[in-house]
CSV table of C-alpha atoms and ligand atoms in Angstrom, one decimal:
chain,number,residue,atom,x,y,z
A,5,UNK,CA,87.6,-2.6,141.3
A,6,UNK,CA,90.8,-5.2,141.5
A,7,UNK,CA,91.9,-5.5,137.9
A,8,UNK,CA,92.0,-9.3,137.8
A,9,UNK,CA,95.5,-11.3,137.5
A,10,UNK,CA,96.6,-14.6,137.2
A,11,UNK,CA,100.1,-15.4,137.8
A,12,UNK,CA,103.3,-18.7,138.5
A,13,UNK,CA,105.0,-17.8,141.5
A,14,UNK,CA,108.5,-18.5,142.5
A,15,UNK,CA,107.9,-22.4,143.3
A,16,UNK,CA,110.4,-22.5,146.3
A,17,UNK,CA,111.9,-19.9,148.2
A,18,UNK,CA,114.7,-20.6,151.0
A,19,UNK,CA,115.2,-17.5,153.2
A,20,UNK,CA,117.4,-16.4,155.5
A,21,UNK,CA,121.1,-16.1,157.0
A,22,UNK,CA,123.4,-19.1,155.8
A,23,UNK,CA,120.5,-20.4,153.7
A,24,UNK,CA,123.2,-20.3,150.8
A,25,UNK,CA,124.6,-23.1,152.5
A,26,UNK,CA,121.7,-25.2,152.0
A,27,UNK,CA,121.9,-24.8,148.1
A,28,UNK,CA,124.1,-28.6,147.8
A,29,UNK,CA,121.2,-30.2,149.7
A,30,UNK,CA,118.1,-28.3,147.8
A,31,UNK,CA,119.7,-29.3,144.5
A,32,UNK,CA,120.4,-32.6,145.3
A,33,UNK,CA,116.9,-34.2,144.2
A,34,UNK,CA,116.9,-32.5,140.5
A,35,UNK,CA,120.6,-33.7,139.4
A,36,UNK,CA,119.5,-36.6,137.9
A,37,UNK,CA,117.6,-35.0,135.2
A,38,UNK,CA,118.9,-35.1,131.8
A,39,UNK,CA,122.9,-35.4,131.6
A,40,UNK,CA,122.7,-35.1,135.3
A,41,UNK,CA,125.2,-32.3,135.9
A,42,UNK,CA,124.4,-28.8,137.1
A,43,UNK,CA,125.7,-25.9,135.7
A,44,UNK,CA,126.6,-22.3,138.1
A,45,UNK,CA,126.4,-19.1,136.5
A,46,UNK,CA,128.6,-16.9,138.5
A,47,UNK,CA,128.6,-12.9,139.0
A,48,UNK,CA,132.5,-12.3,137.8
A,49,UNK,CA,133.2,-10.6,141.0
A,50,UNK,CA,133.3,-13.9,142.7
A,51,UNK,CA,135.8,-15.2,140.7
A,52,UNK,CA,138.9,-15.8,142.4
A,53,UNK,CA,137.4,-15.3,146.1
A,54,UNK,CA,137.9,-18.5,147.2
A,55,UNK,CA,136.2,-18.9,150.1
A,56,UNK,CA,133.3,-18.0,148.2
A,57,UNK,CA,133.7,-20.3,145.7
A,58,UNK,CA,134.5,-23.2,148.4
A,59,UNK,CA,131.0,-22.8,149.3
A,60,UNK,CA,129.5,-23.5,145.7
A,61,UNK,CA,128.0,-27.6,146.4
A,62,UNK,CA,129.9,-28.2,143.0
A,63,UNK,CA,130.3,-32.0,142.4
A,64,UNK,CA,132.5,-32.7,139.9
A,65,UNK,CA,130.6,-33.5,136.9
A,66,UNK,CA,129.1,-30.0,137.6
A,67,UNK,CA,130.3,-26.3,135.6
A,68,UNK,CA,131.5,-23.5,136.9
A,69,UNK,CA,131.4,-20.4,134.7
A,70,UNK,CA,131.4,-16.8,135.5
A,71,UNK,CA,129.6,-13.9,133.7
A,72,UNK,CA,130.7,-10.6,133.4
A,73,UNK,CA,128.4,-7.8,134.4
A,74,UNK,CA,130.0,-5.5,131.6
A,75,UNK,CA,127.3,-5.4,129.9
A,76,UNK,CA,123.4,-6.4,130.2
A,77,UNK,CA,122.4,-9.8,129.4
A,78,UNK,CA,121.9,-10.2,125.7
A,79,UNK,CA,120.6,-12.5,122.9
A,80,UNK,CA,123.5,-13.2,121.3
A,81,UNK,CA,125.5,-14.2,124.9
A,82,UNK,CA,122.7,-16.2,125.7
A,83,UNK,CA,122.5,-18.6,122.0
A,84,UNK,CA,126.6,-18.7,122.1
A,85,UNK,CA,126.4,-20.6,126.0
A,86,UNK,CA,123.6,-22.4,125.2
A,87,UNK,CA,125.0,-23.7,122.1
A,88,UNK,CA,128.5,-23.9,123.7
A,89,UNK,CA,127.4,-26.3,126.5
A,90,UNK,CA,124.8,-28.3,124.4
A,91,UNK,CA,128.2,-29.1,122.2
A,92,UNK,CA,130.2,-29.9,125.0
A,93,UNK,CA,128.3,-31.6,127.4
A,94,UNK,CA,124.4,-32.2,126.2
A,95,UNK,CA,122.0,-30.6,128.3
A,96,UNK,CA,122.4,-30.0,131.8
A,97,UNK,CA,120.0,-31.1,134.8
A,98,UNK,CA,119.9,-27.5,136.1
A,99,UNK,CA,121.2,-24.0,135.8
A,100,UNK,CA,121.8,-22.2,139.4
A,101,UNK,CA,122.5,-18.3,138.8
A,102,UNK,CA,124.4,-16.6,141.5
A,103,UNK,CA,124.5,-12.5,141.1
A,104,UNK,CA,122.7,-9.5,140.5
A,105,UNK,CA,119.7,-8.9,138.0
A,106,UNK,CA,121.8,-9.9,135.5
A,107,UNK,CA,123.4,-13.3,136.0
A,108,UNK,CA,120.0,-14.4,137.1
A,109,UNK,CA,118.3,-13.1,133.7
A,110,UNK,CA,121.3,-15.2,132.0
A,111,UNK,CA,120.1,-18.0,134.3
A,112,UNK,CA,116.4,-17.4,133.6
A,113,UNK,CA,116.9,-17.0,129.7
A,114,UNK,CA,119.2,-19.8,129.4
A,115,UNK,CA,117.6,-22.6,131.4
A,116,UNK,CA,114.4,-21.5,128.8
A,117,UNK,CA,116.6,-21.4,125.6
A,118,UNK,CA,118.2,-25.1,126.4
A,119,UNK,CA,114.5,-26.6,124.9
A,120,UNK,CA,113.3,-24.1,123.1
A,121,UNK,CA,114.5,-24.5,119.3
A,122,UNK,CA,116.4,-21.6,117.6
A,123,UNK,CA,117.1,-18.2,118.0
A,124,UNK,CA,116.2,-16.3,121.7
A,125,UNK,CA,115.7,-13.2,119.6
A,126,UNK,CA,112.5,-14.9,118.5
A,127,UNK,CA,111.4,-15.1,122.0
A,128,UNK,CA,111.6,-11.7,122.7
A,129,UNK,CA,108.4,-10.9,124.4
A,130,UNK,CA,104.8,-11.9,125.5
A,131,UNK,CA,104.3,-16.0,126.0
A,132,UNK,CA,106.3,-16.6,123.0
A,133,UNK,CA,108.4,-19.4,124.7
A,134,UNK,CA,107.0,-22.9,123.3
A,135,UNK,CA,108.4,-25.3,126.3
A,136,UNK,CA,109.4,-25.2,129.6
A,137,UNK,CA,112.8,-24.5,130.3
A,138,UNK,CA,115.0,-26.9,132.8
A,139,UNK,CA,115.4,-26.4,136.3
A,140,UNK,CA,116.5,-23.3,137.6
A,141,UNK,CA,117.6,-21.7,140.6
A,142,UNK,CA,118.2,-17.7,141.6
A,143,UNK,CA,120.6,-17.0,144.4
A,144,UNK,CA,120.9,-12.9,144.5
A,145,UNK,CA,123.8,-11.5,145.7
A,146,UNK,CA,123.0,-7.8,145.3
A,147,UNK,CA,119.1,-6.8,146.2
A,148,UNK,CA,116.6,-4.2,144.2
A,149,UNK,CA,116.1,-5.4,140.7
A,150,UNK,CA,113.1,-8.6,141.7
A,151,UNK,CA,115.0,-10.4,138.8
A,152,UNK,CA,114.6,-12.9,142.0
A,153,UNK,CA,110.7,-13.1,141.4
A,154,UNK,CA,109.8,-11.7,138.2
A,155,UNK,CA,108.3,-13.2,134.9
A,156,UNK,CA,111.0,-11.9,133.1
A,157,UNK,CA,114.6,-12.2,131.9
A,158,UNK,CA,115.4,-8.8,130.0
A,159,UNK,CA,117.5,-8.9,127.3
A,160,UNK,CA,119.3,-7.2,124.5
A,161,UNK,CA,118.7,-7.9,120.9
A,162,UNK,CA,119.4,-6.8,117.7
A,163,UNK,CA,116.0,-4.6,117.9
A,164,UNK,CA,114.5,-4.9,121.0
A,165,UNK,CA,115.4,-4.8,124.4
A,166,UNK,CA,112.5,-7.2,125.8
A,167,UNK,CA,112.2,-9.9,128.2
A,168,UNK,CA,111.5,-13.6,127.6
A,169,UNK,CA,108.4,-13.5,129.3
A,170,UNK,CA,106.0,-16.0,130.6
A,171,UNK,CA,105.5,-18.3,133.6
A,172,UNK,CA,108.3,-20.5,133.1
A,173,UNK,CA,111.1,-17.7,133.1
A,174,UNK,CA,110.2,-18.1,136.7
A,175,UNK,CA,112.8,-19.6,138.9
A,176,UNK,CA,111.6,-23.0,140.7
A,177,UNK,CA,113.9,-22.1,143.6
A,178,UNK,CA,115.2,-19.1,144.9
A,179,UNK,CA,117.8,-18.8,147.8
A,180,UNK,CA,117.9,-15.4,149.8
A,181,UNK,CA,120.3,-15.5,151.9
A,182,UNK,CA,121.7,-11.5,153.4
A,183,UNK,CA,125.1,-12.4,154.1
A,184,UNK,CA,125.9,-12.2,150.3
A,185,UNK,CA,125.3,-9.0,149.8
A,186,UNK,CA,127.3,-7.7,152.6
A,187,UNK,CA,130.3,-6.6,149.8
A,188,UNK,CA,128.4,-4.7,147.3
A,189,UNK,CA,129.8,-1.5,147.1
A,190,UNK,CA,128.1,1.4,148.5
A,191,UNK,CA,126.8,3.6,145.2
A,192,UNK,CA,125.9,0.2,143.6
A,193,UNK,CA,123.9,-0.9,146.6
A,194,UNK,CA,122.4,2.3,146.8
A,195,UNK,CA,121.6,2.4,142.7
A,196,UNK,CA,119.9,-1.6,142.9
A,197,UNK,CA,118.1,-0.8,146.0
A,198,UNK,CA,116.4,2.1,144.9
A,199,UNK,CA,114.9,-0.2,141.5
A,200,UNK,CA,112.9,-1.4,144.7
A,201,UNK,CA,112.1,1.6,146.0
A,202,UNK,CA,111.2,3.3,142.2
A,203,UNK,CA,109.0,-0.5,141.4
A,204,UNK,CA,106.8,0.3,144.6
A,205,UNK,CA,106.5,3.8,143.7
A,206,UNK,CA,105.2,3.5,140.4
A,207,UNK,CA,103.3,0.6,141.0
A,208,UNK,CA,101.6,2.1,143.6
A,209,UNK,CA,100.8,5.6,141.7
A,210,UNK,CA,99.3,4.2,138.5
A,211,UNK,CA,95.9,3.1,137.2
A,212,UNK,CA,96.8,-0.5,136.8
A,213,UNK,CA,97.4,-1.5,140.8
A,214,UNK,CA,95.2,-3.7,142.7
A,215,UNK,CA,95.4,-4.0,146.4
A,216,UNK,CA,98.4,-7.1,146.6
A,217,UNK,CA,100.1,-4.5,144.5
A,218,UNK,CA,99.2,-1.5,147.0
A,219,UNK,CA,100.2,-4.3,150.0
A,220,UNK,CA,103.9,-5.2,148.6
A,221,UNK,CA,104.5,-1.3,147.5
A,222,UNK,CA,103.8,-0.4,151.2
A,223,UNK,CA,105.9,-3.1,152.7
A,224,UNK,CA,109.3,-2.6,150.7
A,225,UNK,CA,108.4,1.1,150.5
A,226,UNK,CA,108.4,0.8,154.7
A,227,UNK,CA,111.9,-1.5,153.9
A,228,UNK,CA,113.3,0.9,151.8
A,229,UNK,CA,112.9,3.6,154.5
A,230,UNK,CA,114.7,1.7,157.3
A,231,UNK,CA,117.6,0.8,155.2
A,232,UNK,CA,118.5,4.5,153.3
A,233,UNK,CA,117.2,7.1,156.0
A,234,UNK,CA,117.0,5.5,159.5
A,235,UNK,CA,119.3,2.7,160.0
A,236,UNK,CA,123.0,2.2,159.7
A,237,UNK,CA,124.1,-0.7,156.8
A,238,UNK,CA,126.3,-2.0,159.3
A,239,UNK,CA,123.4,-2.9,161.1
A,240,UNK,CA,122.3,-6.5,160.3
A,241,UNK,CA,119.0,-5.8,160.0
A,242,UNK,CA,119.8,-3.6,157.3
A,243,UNK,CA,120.7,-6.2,154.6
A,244,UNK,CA,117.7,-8.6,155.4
A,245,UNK,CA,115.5,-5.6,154.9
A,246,UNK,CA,116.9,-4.7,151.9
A,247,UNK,CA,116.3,-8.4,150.3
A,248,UNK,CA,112.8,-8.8,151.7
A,249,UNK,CA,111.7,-5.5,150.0
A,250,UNK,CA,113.6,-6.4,147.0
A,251,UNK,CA,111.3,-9.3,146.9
A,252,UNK,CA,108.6,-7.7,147.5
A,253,UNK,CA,109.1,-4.6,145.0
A,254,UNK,CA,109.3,-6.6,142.6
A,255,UNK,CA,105.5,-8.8,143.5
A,256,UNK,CA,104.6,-5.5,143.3
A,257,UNK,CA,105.3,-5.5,139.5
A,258,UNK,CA,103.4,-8.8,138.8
A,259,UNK,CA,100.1,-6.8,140.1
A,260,UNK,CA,100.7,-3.8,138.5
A,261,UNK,CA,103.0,-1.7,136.0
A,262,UNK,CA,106.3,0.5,136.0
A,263,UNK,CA,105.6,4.0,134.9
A,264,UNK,CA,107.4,7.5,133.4
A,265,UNK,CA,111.1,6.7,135.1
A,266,UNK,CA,111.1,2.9,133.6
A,267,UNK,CA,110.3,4.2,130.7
A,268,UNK,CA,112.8,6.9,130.2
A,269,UNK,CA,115.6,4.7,131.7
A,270,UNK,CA,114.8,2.0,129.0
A,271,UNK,CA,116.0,5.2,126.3
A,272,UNK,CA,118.6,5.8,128.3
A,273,UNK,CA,119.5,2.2,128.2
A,274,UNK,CA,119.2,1.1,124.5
A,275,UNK,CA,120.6,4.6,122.9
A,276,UNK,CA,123.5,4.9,125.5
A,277,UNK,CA,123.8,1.9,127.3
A,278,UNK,CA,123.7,3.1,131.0
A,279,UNK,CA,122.7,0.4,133.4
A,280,UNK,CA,119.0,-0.1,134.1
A,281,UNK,CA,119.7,0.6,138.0
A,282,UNK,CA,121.4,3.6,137.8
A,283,UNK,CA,119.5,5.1,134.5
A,284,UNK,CA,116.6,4.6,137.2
A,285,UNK,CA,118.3,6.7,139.4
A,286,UNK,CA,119.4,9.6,136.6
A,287,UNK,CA,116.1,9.9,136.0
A,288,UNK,CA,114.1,9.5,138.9
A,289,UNK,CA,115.5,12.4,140.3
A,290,UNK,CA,114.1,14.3,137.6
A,291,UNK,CA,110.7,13.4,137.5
A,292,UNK,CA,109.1,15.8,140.5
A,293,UNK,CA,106.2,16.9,138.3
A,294,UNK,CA,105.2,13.0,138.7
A,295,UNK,CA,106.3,11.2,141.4
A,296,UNK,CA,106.2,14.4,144.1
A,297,UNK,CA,107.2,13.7,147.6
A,298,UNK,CA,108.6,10.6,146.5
A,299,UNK,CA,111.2,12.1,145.0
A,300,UNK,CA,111.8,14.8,147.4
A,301,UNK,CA,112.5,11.8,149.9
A,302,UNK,CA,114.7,10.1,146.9
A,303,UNK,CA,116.7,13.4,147.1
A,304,UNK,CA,116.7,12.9,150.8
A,305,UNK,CA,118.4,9.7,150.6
A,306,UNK,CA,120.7,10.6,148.0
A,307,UNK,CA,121.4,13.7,150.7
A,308,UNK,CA,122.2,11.3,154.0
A,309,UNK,CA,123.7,8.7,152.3
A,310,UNK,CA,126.0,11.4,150.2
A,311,UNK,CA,125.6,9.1,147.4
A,312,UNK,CA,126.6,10.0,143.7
A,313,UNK,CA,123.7,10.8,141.3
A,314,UNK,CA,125.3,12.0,137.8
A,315,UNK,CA,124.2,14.9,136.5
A,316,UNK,CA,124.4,17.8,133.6
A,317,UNK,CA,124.7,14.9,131.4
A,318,UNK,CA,122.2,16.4,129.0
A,319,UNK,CA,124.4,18.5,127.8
A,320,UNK,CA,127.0,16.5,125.8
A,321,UNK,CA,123.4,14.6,124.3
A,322,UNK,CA,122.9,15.3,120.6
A,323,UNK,CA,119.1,16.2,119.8
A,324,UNK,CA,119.2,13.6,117.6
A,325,UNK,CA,120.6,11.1,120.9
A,326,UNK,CA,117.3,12.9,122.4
A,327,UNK,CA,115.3,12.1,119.9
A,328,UNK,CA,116.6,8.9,119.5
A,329,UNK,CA,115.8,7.9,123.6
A,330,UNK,CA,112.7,10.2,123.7
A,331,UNK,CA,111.5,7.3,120.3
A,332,UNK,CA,112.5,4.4,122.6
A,333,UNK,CA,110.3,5.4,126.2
A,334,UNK,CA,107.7,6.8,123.9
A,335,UNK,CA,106.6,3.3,122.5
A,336,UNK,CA,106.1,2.0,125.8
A,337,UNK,CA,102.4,2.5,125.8
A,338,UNK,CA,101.7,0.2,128.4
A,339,UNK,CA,103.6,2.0,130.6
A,340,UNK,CA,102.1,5.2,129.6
A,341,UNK,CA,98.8,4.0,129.7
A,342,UNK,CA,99.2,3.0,133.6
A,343,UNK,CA,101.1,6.0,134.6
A,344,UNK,CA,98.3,8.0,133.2
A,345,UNK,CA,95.2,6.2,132.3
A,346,UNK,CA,94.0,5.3,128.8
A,347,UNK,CA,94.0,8.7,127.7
A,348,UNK,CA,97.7,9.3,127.9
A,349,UNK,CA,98.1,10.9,124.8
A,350,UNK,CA,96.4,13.9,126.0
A,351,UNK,CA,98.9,14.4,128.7
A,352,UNK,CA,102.0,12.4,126.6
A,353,UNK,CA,104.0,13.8,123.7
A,354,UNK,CA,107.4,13.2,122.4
A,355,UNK,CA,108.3,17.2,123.1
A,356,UNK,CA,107.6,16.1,127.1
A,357,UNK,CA,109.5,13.2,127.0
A,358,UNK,CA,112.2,15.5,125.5
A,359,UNK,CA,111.9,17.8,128.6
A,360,UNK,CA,112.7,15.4,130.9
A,361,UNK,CA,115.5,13.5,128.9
A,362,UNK,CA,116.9,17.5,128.7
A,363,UNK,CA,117.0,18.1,132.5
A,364,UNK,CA,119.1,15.0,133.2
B,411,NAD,P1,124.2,-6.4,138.2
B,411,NAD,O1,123.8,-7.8,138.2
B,411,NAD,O2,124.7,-5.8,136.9
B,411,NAD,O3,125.4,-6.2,139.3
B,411,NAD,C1,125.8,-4.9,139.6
B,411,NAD,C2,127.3,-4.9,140.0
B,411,NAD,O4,127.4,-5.5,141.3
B,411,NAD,C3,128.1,-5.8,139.1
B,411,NAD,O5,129.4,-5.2,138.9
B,411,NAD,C4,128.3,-7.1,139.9
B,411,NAD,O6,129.5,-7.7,139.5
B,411,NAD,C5,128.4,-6.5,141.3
B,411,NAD,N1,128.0,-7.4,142.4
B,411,NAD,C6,127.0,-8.3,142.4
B,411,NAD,N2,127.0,-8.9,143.6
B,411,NAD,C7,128.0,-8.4,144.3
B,411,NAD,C8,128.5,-8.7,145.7
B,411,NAD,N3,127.9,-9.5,146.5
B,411,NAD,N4,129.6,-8.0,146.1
B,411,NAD,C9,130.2,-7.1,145.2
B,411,NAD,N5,129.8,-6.8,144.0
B,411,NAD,C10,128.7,-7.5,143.5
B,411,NAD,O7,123.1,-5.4,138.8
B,411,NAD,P2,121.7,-5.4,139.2
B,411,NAD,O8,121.4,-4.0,139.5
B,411,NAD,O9,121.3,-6.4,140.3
B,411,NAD,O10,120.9,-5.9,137.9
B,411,NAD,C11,120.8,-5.1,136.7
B,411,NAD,C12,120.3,-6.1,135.7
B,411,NAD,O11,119.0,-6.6,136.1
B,411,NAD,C13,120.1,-5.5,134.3
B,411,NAD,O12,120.6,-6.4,133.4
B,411,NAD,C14,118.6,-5.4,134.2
B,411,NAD,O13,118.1,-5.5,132.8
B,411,NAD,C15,118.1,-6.6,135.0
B,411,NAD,N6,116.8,-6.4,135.6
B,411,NAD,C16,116.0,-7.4,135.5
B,411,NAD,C17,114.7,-7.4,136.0
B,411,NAD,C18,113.8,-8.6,135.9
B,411,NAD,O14,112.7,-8.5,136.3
B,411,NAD,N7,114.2,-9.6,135.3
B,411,NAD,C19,114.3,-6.2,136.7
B,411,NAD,C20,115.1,-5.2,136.8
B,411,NAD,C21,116.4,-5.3,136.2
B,412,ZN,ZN1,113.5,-1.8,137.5
């Protein structure tokens, strides 16, 4: 039976070649809102290309400011903008985030923090958020993570790293437009797209699936094949692929549940601080005695595209780092419980979360 779901979509999405240059005429009718000034979050690597930036509809009571990618998005970055701009310039009619998963999880979390009172630590999880959030707009320019659709903006706090999840974390307009992701380099292109790849996958393989999430696995699944074993990325179609199954991996999500690889990449996350893409990616390849063929056809991709998946790392890990990452998957029991069913304990312990962590 369909396990029943209820769920905010994206409320507008512009798609398509040169849509970015739409952005100055789909903002126009929500600058009036509030101090009536908008205010573009901007993936550092954009900073200083100017042609890029000439195409930002920036009118001059509007803000610029870029974010570095350094480092995930966390609680502390988002209360010191929030508090920074509400000081300077009182509260903005919009916040447009232009980047990867992370300058639009800053976008997400901060257009939510601007009305709701306090700390974003506090928010940390579940339909905590009080009020809706200001207008807010996602333009990716790297494709994989579904930070472009999802009910989440994940952050780091002093405990947890947990989203600020609930319906209005989601955008109200999203621009996908291929062209910008043209410049991602190659091994980071590879590492996002495959969070697409590894969403359908273990959305598709769990108990907590219904049939929309079966139909947008198998689309961006189909996606993901096109654009890693069978066409060139030079190829236009390549790139349009690529953000349509991003899209799509990540509906995927809102009808189902990730499993074992998100939940060992969150350890590898929080104890070491590896990047949620790429932890995907360390891991993944690990997991045959889940996932199966789909990781054989991983390792296939990884093969043709000679792409660089690091391994032996295990080896310079402490037990105690082990442990320490083997604590932070293990108390993901929602993730358990759809990998495996409600009796994942039987199947689950710490000492098999171990083995994987040691063959990475
Ligand atoms: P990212 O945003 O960290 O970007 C990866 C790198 O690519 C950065 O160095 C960035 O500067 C660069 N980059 C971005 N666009 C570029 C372009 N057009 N040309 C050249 N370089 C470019 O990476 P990501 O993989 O998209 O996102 C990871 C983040 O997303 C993490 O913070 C993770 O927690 C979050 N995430 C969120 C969700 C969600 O549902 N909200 C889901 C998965 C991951
Ligand atoms: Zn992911």
């Amino acid at each position: 039976m369909d396990l029943f779901r209820n769920f905010k979509s994206v409320t507008k999405t512009c798609y398509g070649r040169g849509s970015f240059g739409k952005l100055g005429e789909i903002l126009e009718p929500h600058r009036s809102a509030n101090k009536g000034f908008m205010v573009f979050l901007v993936d550092h690597y954009f900073e200083g290309k100017a042609d890029f930036i000439a195409c930002i509809p920036k009118q001059a009571a509007d803000e610029i400011i870029f974010c570095s990618t350094a480092k995930e998005p966390s609680t502390k970055q988002i209360d010191g903008l929030r508090d920074d701009i509400l000081a300077r310039r009182g509260l903005p009619a919009g916040m447009v985030g232009i980047g990867g998963g992370n300058v639009m999880d800053v976008a997400k979390a901060l257009s939510l923090m601007f009305t709701n009172e306090g700390s974003s630590v506090q928010y940390q999880g579940l339909n905590l958020i009080k009020k809706p959030g200001i207008y807010h707009c996602g333009v990716p320019t790297i494709s994989g993570t579904g930070a472009e659709v999802s009910m989440t903006a994940v952050l780091t706090g002093p405990v947890k790293k947990l989203g600020l999840k609930c319906d209005w974390t989601v955008f109200d307009q999203i621009v996908l437009d291929p062209d910008l992701i043209a410049s991602v380099p190659r091994d980071q292109w590879f590492y996002t797209g495959m969070d697409t790849y590894i969403h359908s996958v273990e959305a598709i393989t769990g108990t907590k699936k219904n049939t929309f999430a079966e139909a947008y696995s198998e689309k961006a699944l189909g996606m993901c094949r096109e654009v890693f074993l069978k066409r060139e990325r030079s190829d236009p179609k390549s790139d349009e692929f690529l953000m349509v199954a991003s899209y799509m991996g990540g509906l995927s999500l809102t009808y189902s549940e990730v499993g074992v690889c998100h939940a060992l990449s969150y350890g590898l996350g929080k104890v070491l601080e590896l990047h949620h893409c790429i932890a995907n990616c360390i891991a993944f390849d690990k997991l045959e005695d889940v996932y199966g063929d789909y990781v054989q056809e991983f390792k296939g991709m990884v093969k043709h595209l000679q792409v660089n998946i690091p391994q032996g790392l295990a080896k310079d890990w402490s037990e105690s780092t082990i442990d320490a990452m083997a604590e932070v998957a293990y108390n993901l029991p929602h993730m358990w419980d759809h990998a495996f069913g409600p009796d994942w304990q039987k199947v689950l312990d710490r000492e098999r979360i171990k083995g994987w962590y040691r063959r990475m």
